[in-house]
Short mmCIF file of C-alpha atoms in Angstrom, two decimals:
data_model
loop_
_atom_site.label_atom_id
_atom_site.label_comp_id
_atom_site.label_asym_id
_atom_site.label_seq_id
_atom_site.Cartn_x
_atom_site.Cartn_y
_atom_site.Cartn_z
CA MET A 1166 18.06 24.04 24.96
CA ILE A 1167 16.49 23.37 21.56
CA PRO A 1168 19.64 21.76 20.06
CA GLU A 1169 20.00 19.50 23.13
CA PHE A 1170 16.34 18.45 22.90
CA PHE A 1171 16.68 17.79 19.20
CA LEU A 1172 19.79 15.64 19.65
CA TYR A 1173 19.09 13.81 22.90
CA VAL A 1174 15.34 13.74 23.61
CA PHE A 1175 13.60 13.86 20.23
CA PRO A 1176 15.19 10.60 18.96
CA PHE A 1177 13.93 8.69 22.00
CA LEU A 1178 10.43 10.15 21.60
CA LEU A 1179 10.37 8.89 18.00
CA LEU A 1180 11.75 5.51 19.05
CA GLY A 1181 9.17 5.26 21.83
CA ALA A 1182 6.33 5.96 19.40
CA PHE A 1183 7.76 3.37 17.00
CA PHE A 1184 8.00 0.73 19.73
CA LEU A 1185 4.45 1.43 20.89
CA TYR A 1186 3.14 1.06 17.34
CA TRP A 1187 5.17 -2.10 16.73
CA THR A 1188 3.98 -3.64 20.01
CA GLY A 1189 0.36 -2.98 19.08
CA SER A 1190 0.87 -4.40 15.58
CA ARG A 1191 2.66 -7.48 16.88
CA HIS A 1192 -0.04 -8.13 19.48
CA ALA A 1193 -2.83 -7.68 16.93
CA TYR A 1194 -1.10 -10.06 14.53
CA ALA A 1195 -0.60 -12.70 17.24
CA ARG A 1196 -4.25 -12.44 18.35
CA ARG A 1197 -5.80 -12.55 14.88
CA ARG A 1198 -8.68 -14.98 14.45
CA PRO A 1199 -10.23 -16.52 11.31
CA SER A 1200 -13.19 -14.58 9.93
CA PRO A 1201 -16.18 -16.68 8.80
CA GLY A 1202 -17.17 -16.30 5.17
CA GLY A 1203 -20.51 -15.27 3.76
CA ASP A 1204 -22.70 -15.78 0.72
CA ALA A 1205 -21.07 -13.97 -2.21
CA THR A 1206 -24.17 -14.52 -4.38
CA THR A 1207 -26.10 -11.93 -2.34
CA LEU A 1208 -23.89 -9.16 -3.75
CA ASP A 1209 -23.13 -7.84 -7.23
CA TRP A 1210 -19.41 -7.63 -7.97
CA HIS A 1211 -17.58 -5.22 -10.27
CA PHE A 1212 -13.80 -5.22 -10.67
CA PHE A 1213 -12.06 -1.97 -11.63
CA VAL A 1214 -8.65 -2.53 -13.27
CA PRO A 1215 -6.85 0.77 -14.04
CA CYS A 1216 -4.24 0.47 -16.80
CA ARG A 1217 -1.49 2.55 -18.34
CA ASP A 1218 0.65 0.63 -20.83
CA GLU A 1219 -0.16 -2.81 -19.38
CA GLU A 1220 -0.09 -5.01 -22.50
CA ALA A 1221 2.41 -7.29 -20.75
CA VAL A 1222 -0.06 -8.38 -18.04
CA ILE A 1223 -3.64 -7.28 -18.72
CA ALA A 1224 -4.89 -10.25 -20.76
CA ALA A 1225 -3.84 -12.76 -18.10
CA THR A 1226 -5.37 -10.64 -15.33
CA VAL A 1227 -8.76 -10.32 -17.06
CA HIS A 1228 -8.82 -14.01 -17.95
CA ARG A 1229 -8.10 -15.02 -14.35
CA LEU A 1230 -10.75 -12.69 -12.91
CA ARG A 1231 -13.38 -14.00 -15.30
CA THR A 1232 -12.39 -17.62 -14.66
CA ASP A 1233 -12.25 -17.41 -10.86
CA PHE A 1234 -15.30 -15.13 -10.49
CA PRO A 1235 -17.66 -15.85 -13.40
CA ARG A 1236 -20.55 -13.80 -11.96
CA ALA A 1237 -18.48 -10.63 -11.67
CA HIS A 1238 -18.05 -7.81 -14.17
CA VAL A 1239 -14.59 -6.56 -15.13
CA TRP A 1240 -14.12 -2.89 -16.02
CA VAL A 1241 -10.70 -2.16 -17.51
CA ILE A 1242 -9.79 1.54 -17.61
CA ASP A 1243 -7.31 2.27 -20.40
CA ASP A 1244 -5.74 5.57 -19.34
CA ALA A 1245 -4.51 6.64 -22.80
CA SER A 1246 -1.98 3.84 -23.09
CA ASP A 1247 0.69 4.12 -25.78
CA ASP A 1248 0.87 0.35 -26.21
CA ARG A 1249 -1.74 -2.29 -27.19
CA THR A 1250 -3.59 -2.34 -23.86
CA GLY A 1251 -6.79 -0.91 -25.33
CA ALA A 1252 -6.76 -3.22 -28.34
CA ILE A 1253 -6.22 -6.29 -26.18
CA VAL A 1254 -9.10 -5.42 -23.86
CA SER A 1255 -11.37 -4.54 -26.79
CA SER A 1256 -10.77 -7.99 -28.22
CA LEU A 1257 -11.58 -9.60 -24.87
CA ALA A 1258 -14.73 -7.49 -24.45
CA ALA A 1259 -15.97 -8.47 -27.93
CA GLY A 1260 -16.27 -12.07 -26.80
CA ASP A 1261 -17.43 -11.52 -23.22
CA GLN A 1262 -20.28 -9.18 -22.26
CA ARG A 1263 -19.03 -9.01 -18.66
CA VAL A 1264 -15.76 -7.42 -19.76
CA ARG A 1265 -15.95 -3.70 -20.51
CA LEU A 1266 -13.38 -1.17 -21.66
CA VAL A 1267 -13.39 2.39 -20.36
CA SER A 1268 -11.22 4.41 -22.74
CA ARG A 1269 -9.68 7.71 -21.66
CA ARG A 1270 -7.97 10.20 -23.90
CA ARG A 1271 -5.68 13.17 -23.38
CA PRO A 1272 -5.88 15.85 -22.06
CA ASP A 1273 -8.28 14.30 -19.53
CA ALA A 1274 -6.25 11.09 -19.22
CA ARG A 1275 -2.94 10.32 -17.52
CA ILE A 1276 -3.53 12.67 -14.62
CA GLY A 1277 -3.59 10.03 -11.90
CA LYS A 1278 -5.10 6.73 -10.86
CA GLY A 1279 -7.91 8.48 -8.98
CA ALA A 1280 -9.16 10.15 -12.15
CA ALA A 1281 -9.14 6.82 -13.98
CA LEU A 1282 -11.17 5.14 -11.23
CA ASN A 1283 -13.66 8.01 -11.24
CA ALA A 1284 -14.17 7.43 -14.98
CA ALA A 1285 -15.02 3.79 -14.26
CA TYR A 1286 -17.39 4.90 -11.50
CA ASP A 1287 -19.22 7.13 -13.98
CA ALA A 1288 -19.38 4.30 -16.53
CA LEU A 1289 -20.72 1.90 -13.91
CA ASN A 1290 -23.43 4.38 -12.91
CA ALA A 1291 -24.51 4.72 -16.52
CA HIS A 1292 -24.64 0.94 -16.85
CA LEU A 1293 -26.52 0.05 -13.67
CA GLY A 1294 -29.60 2.24 -13.78
CA ARG A 1295 -32.00 1.57 -10.88
CA THR A 1296 -30.58 -0.99 -8.44
CA ASP A 1297 -29.94 -1.59 -4.75
CA ARG A 1298 -26.57 0.14 -4.50
CA ASP A 1299 -25.89 -1.29 -1.03
CA ARG A 1300 -25.63 -4.69 -2.74
CA VAL A 1301 -23.11 -3.53 -5.35
CA VAL A 1302 -19.44 -3.93 -4.44
CA VAL A 1303 -16.52 -2.45 -6.38
CA CYS A 1304 -13.11 -4.08 -6.12
CA VAL A 1305 -9.97 -2.32 -7.38
CA VAL A 1306 -7.35 -4.74 -8.69
CA ASP A 1307 -3.94 -3.84 -10.09
CA ALA A 1308 -3.26 -4.78 -13.70
CA ASP A 1309 -0.98 -7.56 -12.42
CA GLY A 1310 -3.19 -8.49 -9.43
CA ARG A 1311 -4.53 -11.96 -8.73
CA LEU A 1312 -7.20 -12.47 -6.10
CA ALA A 1313 -7.37 -15.62 -4.01
CA PRO A 1314 -10.23 -17.78 -5.36
CA GLY A 1315 -12.18 -17.50 -2.09
CA ALA A 1316 -11.76 -13.74 -1.71
CA LEU A 1317 -15.38 -12.83 -2.45
CA THR A 1318 -16.68 -15.35 0.06
CA SER A 1319 -14.39 -13.92 2.74
CA VAL A 1320 -15.36 -10.28 2.21
CA SER A 1321 -19.06 -11.24 2.14
CA GLY A 1322 -18.94 -12.49 5.73
CA PRO A 1323 -19.99 -10.86 9.03
CA ALA A 1324 -16.66 -9.05 9.32
CA GLY A 1325 -17.20 -7.70 5.81
CA PHE A 1326 -20.19 -6.60 3.78
CA ALA A 1327 -22.71 -8.68 5.71
CA ASP A 1328 -22.42 -5.82 8.20
CA PRO A 1329 -24.37 -2.87 6.72
CA GLU A 1330 -22.10 -0.37 8.51
CA VAL A 1331 -19.05 -1.63 6.60
CA GLY A 1332 -18.30 0.55 3.60
CA GLY A 1333 -14.91 -0.89 2.68
CA VAL A 1334 -12.82 -4.02 3.12
CA GLN A 1335 -9.10 -4.33 2.51
CA ILE A 1336 -7.56 -7.77 2.12
CA GLY A 1337 -3.96 -8.84 2.53
CA VAL A 1338 -1.29 -8.49 -0.15
CA ARG A 1339 1.34 -11.08 -1.06
CA MET A 1340 4.19 -11.19 -3.58
CA ARG A 1341 3.75 -14.10 -5.96
CA ASN A 1342 7.29 -14.03 -7.42
CA VAL A 1343 8.89 -14.58 -4.03
CA ASP A 1344 10.11 -18.05 -5.08
CA ASP A 1345 11.49 -16.93 -8.44
CA HIS A 1346 15.10 -18.13 -8.38
CA ARG A 1347 16.15 -15.98 -11.32
CA PRO A 1348 14.13 -12.75 -11.35
CA LEU A 1349 16.67 -10.93 -13.54
CA GLU A 1350 17.15 -12.90 -16.73
CA GLY A 1351 20.50 -12.28 -18.34
CA ARG A 1352 22.08 -10.96 -15.15
CA GLY A 1353 24.71 -12.62 -12.96
CA ARG A 1354 24.47 -14.48 -9.67
CA LEU A 1355 25.14 -11.48 -7.45
CA ALA A 1356 22.51 -9.31 -9.15
CA ASN A 1357 19.92 -12.11 -8.91
CA ALA A 1358 20.78 -12.79 -5.27
CA TYR A 1359 20.16 -9.12 -4.49
CA ALA A 1360 16.91 -9.15 -6.50
CA ARG A 1361 15.67 -12.25 -4.64
CA LEU A 1362 16.38 -10.57 -1.31
CA LEU A 1363 14.58 -7.38 -2.36
CA ILE A 1364 11.55 -9.43 -3.41
CA ARG A 1365 11.63 -11.37 -0.14
CA MET A 1366 11.72 -8.16 1.89
CA GLN A 1367 8.64 -6.85 0.11
CA ASP A 1368 6.81 -10.09 0.86
CA ILE A 1369 7.77 -9.95 4.54
CA GLU A 1370 6.75 -6.32 4.68
CA PHE A 1371 3.24 -7.01 3.38
CA ALA A 1372 2.65 -10.50 4.78
CA VAL A 1373 3.45 -9.81 8.44
CA SER A 1374 4.50 -6.22 9.15
CA ASN A 1375 1.78 -4.44 7.15
CA ASN A 1376 -0.73 -7.13 8.04
CA GLY A 1377 -0.06 -6.52 11.73
CA MET A 1378 -0.35 -2.78 11.20
CA GLN A 1379 -3.74 -3.16 9.51
CA LEU A 1380 -4.97 -5.50 12.23
CA LEU A 1381 -3.94 -2.88 14.79
CA ARG A 1382 -5.86 -0.28 12.79
CA GLY A 1383 -8.87 -2.57 13.00
CA ARG A 1384 -8.75 -2.06 16.74
CA THR A 1385 -8.23 1.69 16.52
CA GLY A 1386 -10.91 2.16 13.85
CA SER A 1387 -8.52 3.52 11.22
CA VAL A 1388 -7.98 0.70 8.70
CA GLY A 1389 -6.45 2.00 5.48
CA LEU A 1390 -7.53 1.04 1.98
CA GLY A 1391 -4.82 -0.02 -0.47
CA GLY A 1392 -4.61 0.22 -4.23
CA ASN A 1393 -4.82 -3.55 -4.75
CA GLY A 1394 -7.52 -5.76 -3.24
CA GLN A 1395 -9.63 -2.76 -2.20
CA PHE A 1396 -13.35 -3.55 -1.84
CA THR A 1397 -15.90 -0.73 -1.45
CA ARG A 1398 -19.67 -0.62 -1.23
CA LEU A 1399 -21.12 1.44 -4.08
CA ALA A 1400 -23.47 3.25 -1.70
CA ALA A 1401 -20.41 4.41 0.29
CA LEU A 1402 -18.78 5.71 -2.89
CA ASP A 1403 -22.03 7.55 -3.64
CA ARG A 1404 -22.00 9.27 -0.25
CA ILE A 1405 -18.44 10.48 -0.76
CA ALA A 1406 -19.24 11.64 -4.31
CA ALA A 1407 -22.21 13.62 -3.00
CA SER A 1408 -19.92 15.76 -0.85
CA GLU A 1409 -16.68 15.65 -2.84
CA ARG A 1410 -18.11 15.51 -6.42
CA ARG A 1411 -16.23 12.25 -6.99
CA PRO A 1412 -15.25 9.20 -4.87
CA TRP A 1413 -11.50 9.21 -5.51
CA GLN A 1414 -9.37 12.35 -5.13
CA GLN A 1415 -7.94 13.18 -8.56
CA ASP A 1416 -4.89 15.07 -7.26
CA ALA A 1417 -3.88 12.40 -4.78
CA LEU A 1418 -0.81 10.18 -5.00
CA LEU A 1419 -2.41 7.84 -2.44
CA GLU A 1420 -5.96 7.96 -3.78
CA ASP A 1421 -6.64 4.57 -2.18
CA TYR A 1422 -5.68 5.57 1.37
CA GLU A 1423 -7.45 8.93 1.00
CA LEU A 1424 -10.61 7.12 -0.08
CA GLY A 1425 -10.48 5.23 3.21
CA LEU A 1426 -10.15 8.50 5.13
CA GLN A 1427 -13.13 9.95 3.28
CA MET A 1428 -15.15 6.81 3.95
CA ARG A 1429 -14.44 6.96 7.68
CA LEU A 1430 -15.31 10.68 7.77
CA ALA A 1431 -18.59 9.81 6.02
CA GLY A 1432 -19.48 7.44 8.86
CA TYR A 1433 -18.69 4.02 7.33
CA ARG A 1434 -16.49 1.39 8.92
CA ILE A 1435 -13.55 -0.20 7.10
CA THR A 1436 -12.25 -3.63 7.99
CA HIS A 1437 -9.12 -5.58 7.16
CA LEU A 1438 -9.28 -9.32 6.49
CA ALA A 1439 -6.07 -11.28 6.90
CA ASP A 1440 -7.70 -14.56 5.84
CA THR A 1441 -7.59 -13.82 2.13
CA TRP A 1442 -5.28 -11.92 -0.14
CA VAL A 1443 -4.39 -10.53 -3.53
CA THR A 1444 -1.01 -11.25 -5.09
CA GLN A 1445 1.14 -8.96 -7.17
CA GLU A 1446 4.69 -8.95 -8.47
CA ALA A 1447 7.34 -7.56 -6.18
CA LEU A 1448 9.87 -5.24 -7.81
CA PRO A 1449 13.39 -6.69 -8.23
CA TYR A 1450 14.82 -3.39 -9.54
CA THR A 1451 16.03 -0.79 -7.05
CA ARG A 1452 15.17 2.19 -9.24
CA ARG A 1453 11.61 1.03 -9.92
CA PHE A 1454 11.18 0.20 -6.24
CA LEU A 1455 12.32 3.66 -5.13
CA THR A 1456 10.10 5.34 -7.72
CA GLN A 1457 7.08 3.50 -6.34
CA ARG A 1458 7.93 4.18 -2.70
CA THR A 1459 8.71 7.86 -3.32
CA ARG A 1460 5.18 8.27 -4.66
CA TRP A 1461 3.82 6.56 -1.56
CA ALA A 1462 5.86 8.75 0.79
CA GLN A 1463 4.86 11.95 -0.97
CA GLY A 1464 1.23 10.85 -0.93
CA ASN A 1465 1.53 10.18 2.79
CA ILE A 1466 2.67 13.74 3.37
CA GLN A 1467 -0.28 15.02 1.32
CA CYS A 1468 -2.62 13.29 3.78
CA VAL A 1469 -1.60 15.76 6.51
CA ARG A 1470 -4.36 17.98 5.08
CA TYR A 1471 -6.91 15.62 6.65
CA ALA A 1472 -5.54 16.06 10.18
CA GLY A 1473 -7.99 18.79 11.18
CA LYS A 1474 -11.02 16.93 9.84
CA ILE A 1475 -10.03 13.72 11.61
CA VAL A 1476 -9.36 15.41 14.94
CA GLY A 1477 -12.79 17.09 14.78
CA SER A 1478 -14.72 14.08 13.46
CA ARG A 1479 -17.22 12.25 15.64
CA HIS A 1480 -16.52 9.09 13.62
CA TYR A 1481 -12.93 8.80 14.86
CA ARG A 1482 -12.11 7.64 18.37
CA ALA A 1483 -9.10 9.11 20.15
CA ARG A 1484 -6.89 6.13 19.39
CA GLY A 1485 -7.93 6.24 15.74
CA VAL A 1486 -6.93 9.91 15.61
CA LEU A 1487 -3.53 9.13 17.14
CA GLU A 1488 -2.90 6.22 14.75
CA SER A 1489 -3.83 8.32 11.73
CA LEU A 1490 -1.64 11.24 12.77
CA TYR A 1491 1.24 8.86 13.42
CA THR A 1492 0.85 7.47 9.89
CA PHE A 1493 0.60 10.92 8.29
CA PHE A 1494 3.74 12.24 9.92
CA GLN A 1495 5.98 9.20 9.38
CA PRO A 1496 7.75 10.69 6.31
CA VAL A 1497 8.18 13.97 8.20
CA ALA A 1498 9.77 12.09 11.10
CA HIS A 1499 12.13 10.30 8.71
CA VAL A 1500 13.25 13.62 7.25
CA ALA A 1501 13.74 15.00 10.78
CA ILE A 1502 15.97 12.04 11.62
CA LEU A 1503 18.01 12.67 8.49
CA VAL A 1504 18.45 16.29 9.56
CA MET A 1505 19.47 15.16 13.04
CA ASN A 1506 22.09 12.85 11.56
CA ALA A 1507 23.38 15.70 9.41
CA VAL A 1508 23.72 17.81 12.57
CA LEU A 1509 25.69 15.06 14.28
CA LEU A 1510 27.93 14.79 11.24
CA SER A 1511 28.54 18.53 11.28
CA VAL A 1512 29.59 18.22 14.93
CA LEU A 1513 32.15 15.64 13.87
CA LEU A 1514 33.51 17.92 11.18
CA ALA A 1515 33.54 20.97 13.44
CA GLY A 1516 36.79 19.90 15.04
CA VAL A 1517 38.28 19.47 18.45
CA ALA A 1518 36.01 22.03 20.11
CA ALA A 1519 32.98 19.83 19.47
CA GLY A 1520 34.70 16.63 20.56
CA ALA A 1521 32.95 16.47 23.92
CA VAL A 1522 29.54 16.79 22.33
CA LEU A 1523 30.39 14.09 19.81
CA PHE A 1524 31.66 11.80 22.55
CA ALA A 1525 28.39 12.25 24.42
CA ALA A 1526 26.43 11.54 21.24
CA TRP A 1527 28.07 8.18 20.50
CA PRO A 1528 26.33 6.24 23.31
CA LEU A 1529 23.03 7.73 22.17
CA ALA A 1530 23.62 6.67 18.57
CA LEU A 1531 24.65 3.15 19.56
CA THR A 1532 21.67 2.78 21.91
CA LEU A 1533 19.23 3.90 19.24
CA ALA A 1534 20.77 1.53 16.69
CA ALA A 1535 20.62 -1.43 19.08
CA LEU A 1536 17.01 -0.79 20.06
CA SER A 1537 15.74 -0.09 16.56
CA ILE A 1538 16.80 -3.49 15.20
CA VAL A 1539 14.74 -5.53 17.70
CA PRO A 1540 11.27 -5.20 16.07
CA PHE A 1541 12.61 -6.16 12.65
CA LEU A 1542 14.46 -9.18 14.01
CA THR A 1543 11.21 -10.50 15.49
CA TRP A 1544 9.25 -10.20 12.22
CA GLY A 1545 11.72 -12.44 10.40
CA PRO A 1546 11.04 -15.62 12.44
CA VAL A 1547 7.30 -14.90 12.45
CA TYR A 1548 7.32 -14.75 8.67
CA ARG A 1549 9.35 -17.97 8.40
CA ARG A 1550 6.91 -19.75 10.71
CA ASP A 1551 3.75 -18.62 8.92
CA PHE A 1552 4.80 -18.35 5.27
CA ALA A 1553 8.08 -20.23 4.75
CA PRO A 1554 8.13 -23.15 7.23
CA ASP A 1555 10.43 -25.12 4.93
CA ARG A 1556 13.24 -22.63 5.56
CA SER A 1557 15.61 -22.82 8.54
CA ARG A 1558 15.32 -20.81 11.76
CA ALA A 1559 18.60 -19.15 10.86
CA ALA A 1560 17.02 -17.93 7.62
CA GLY A 1561 14.25 -16.30 9.65
CA LEU A 1562 16.78 -14.43 11.78
CA LEU A 1563 18.75 -13.34 8.72
CA TRP A 1564 15.55 -12.13 7.06
CA GLY A 1565 14.79 -10.10 10.18
CA ALA A 1566 18.22 -8.47 10.07
CA ALA A 1567 17.82 -7.80 6.35
CA LEU A 1568 14.38 -6.28 7.01
CA TRP A 1569 16.05 -3.80 9.38
CA LEU A 1570 18.45 -2.71 6.64
CA TYR A 1571 15.65 -2.72 4.09
CA ALA A 1572 13.66 -0.28 6.25
CA TYR A 1573 16.30 2.40 5.69
CA HIS A 1574 14.84 2.96 2.23
CA LEU A 1575 12.12 4.91 4.05
CA PHE A 1576 14.58 7.71 4.78
CA ILE A 1577 15.56 7.92 1.11
CA VAL A 1578 12.02 8.00 -0.25
CA SER A 1579 10.79 10.37 2.47
CA ALA A 1580 13.51 12.84 1.54
CA ARG A 1581 12.81 12.46 -2.17
CA GLY A 1582 9.07 12.83 -1.63
CA SER A 1583 9.57 15.95 0.49
CA VAL A 1584 11.82 17.54 -2.14
CA ARG A 1585 9.31 16.74 -4.89
CA LEU A 1586 6.54 18.32 -2.83
CA LEU A 1587 8.57 21.46 -2.17
CA ARG A 1588 9.33 21.73 -5.88
CA GLY A 1589 5.65 21.41 -6.74
CA ARG A 1590 6.10 18.10 -8.56
CA THR A 1591 2.91 16.21 -7.81
CA GLY A 1592 2.43 14.25 -11.04
CA TRP A 1593 1.57 10.54 -10.86
CA ALA A 1594 4.32 8.31 -12.32
CA LYS A 1595 3.58 4.67 -13.14
CA THR A 1596 6.05 2.06 -11.98
CA ARG A 1597 7.31 -0.25 -14.73
CA ARG A 1598 6.14 -3.85 -14.65
CA ASN A 1599 8.84 -6.48 -14.36
CA ALA A 1600 7.99 -7.73 -17.86
CA GLU A 1601 8.67 -4.31 -19.37
CA PRO A 1602 12.22 -3.93 -20.76
CA ALA A 1603 14.42 -1.50 -18.88
CA GLY A 1604 15.08 0.58 -21.99
CA GLY A 1605 11.61 0.49 -23.48
CA PRO A 1606 8.85 3.07 -23.35
CA THR A 1607 6.73 3.30 -20.24
CA ALA A 1608 4.11 5.63 -18.81
CA GLY A 1609 5.82 8.53 -17.19
CA GLU A 1610 4.77 11.39 -15.02
CA ALA A 1611 1.69 13.29 -16.15
#
């Protein structure tokens, strides 16, 4: 009975859950409405920029933040970089009192992004003294991140920090190198064509698919915070620190998403704003991409430890609980599907005696494949309409089909993340920036 359930019923249960989630995301995306802005001058803004070996991008990032948001403070956390990151930021800070360097040294450094952000939180506390901490907002920006010029106005509005119950706001994420025609200098046409497609898939993923998912979470009360473009009220960070000793979890691979869980459990609301965004560079290298996504998948599995707290929390509605559990167990479901496929393959190799079972399994496999492609095909035209209207309708359909194939990376990274977890490998590895040479030194696993 159990093998039959595993082979014939379980796949359709997973597919049904996927379709339900996609339908909710698609509906939320279609029904999104502009959010009015607010008065950014009523709040005090502090950018946290965590860095490990970021000399290739950090100067431009700090300069842009100071130019676009002259009233804000920029705190750069140098997490024991081996390159000139610290020296570059020190030079910038010498000529600008709103730029500050938080230097970390081994053995306390290089143990994760959460630990670096906690160091900046401590430095900010020492700097502020007595102040209205409800009016202080911290924004985490990647070392290569670029905020839209009107971002602070958007997050200051009634859907953001104008609401005193809002503790965090996550904005959209876009890939700014999506129109780079030659992302791999010195490589041939085929390699660059593949790199352009990989970059495009990441932009589609964040611009429409993830955006829809976050808008759905806005309805379920379970919006997740991301590592780039994450805005948090300092008073909310204080409440988490009071119970957890620090705002960000130091052993977490998804310290950003876990912060959102802690904030919801503390009674604050988190909102997602699709009207504004932060840009970053998409990864054109398969190995770097898989390294990044493996960390995300493993971090997702780590979040299962919050399941009991969320189920028992009065701050989570039933649909928020279901959405969170669905998110937590996605990598586990991907691994289960891989195991199921391995079982089907073993049936094939078992010989003639298993032929009837295999024959019965083929219609199931074909049905699942046909159904699973539909949601991805629909996102392609939506993306073309909203973000690339100059491209043909055929391009939108092809992007949708490519997005379906692109999604199979989730099975690879889920398996890798699970193996790493079983082996006790929980160190935080930094993904190389595109500007870093493939053979050069880079921050590795702690």
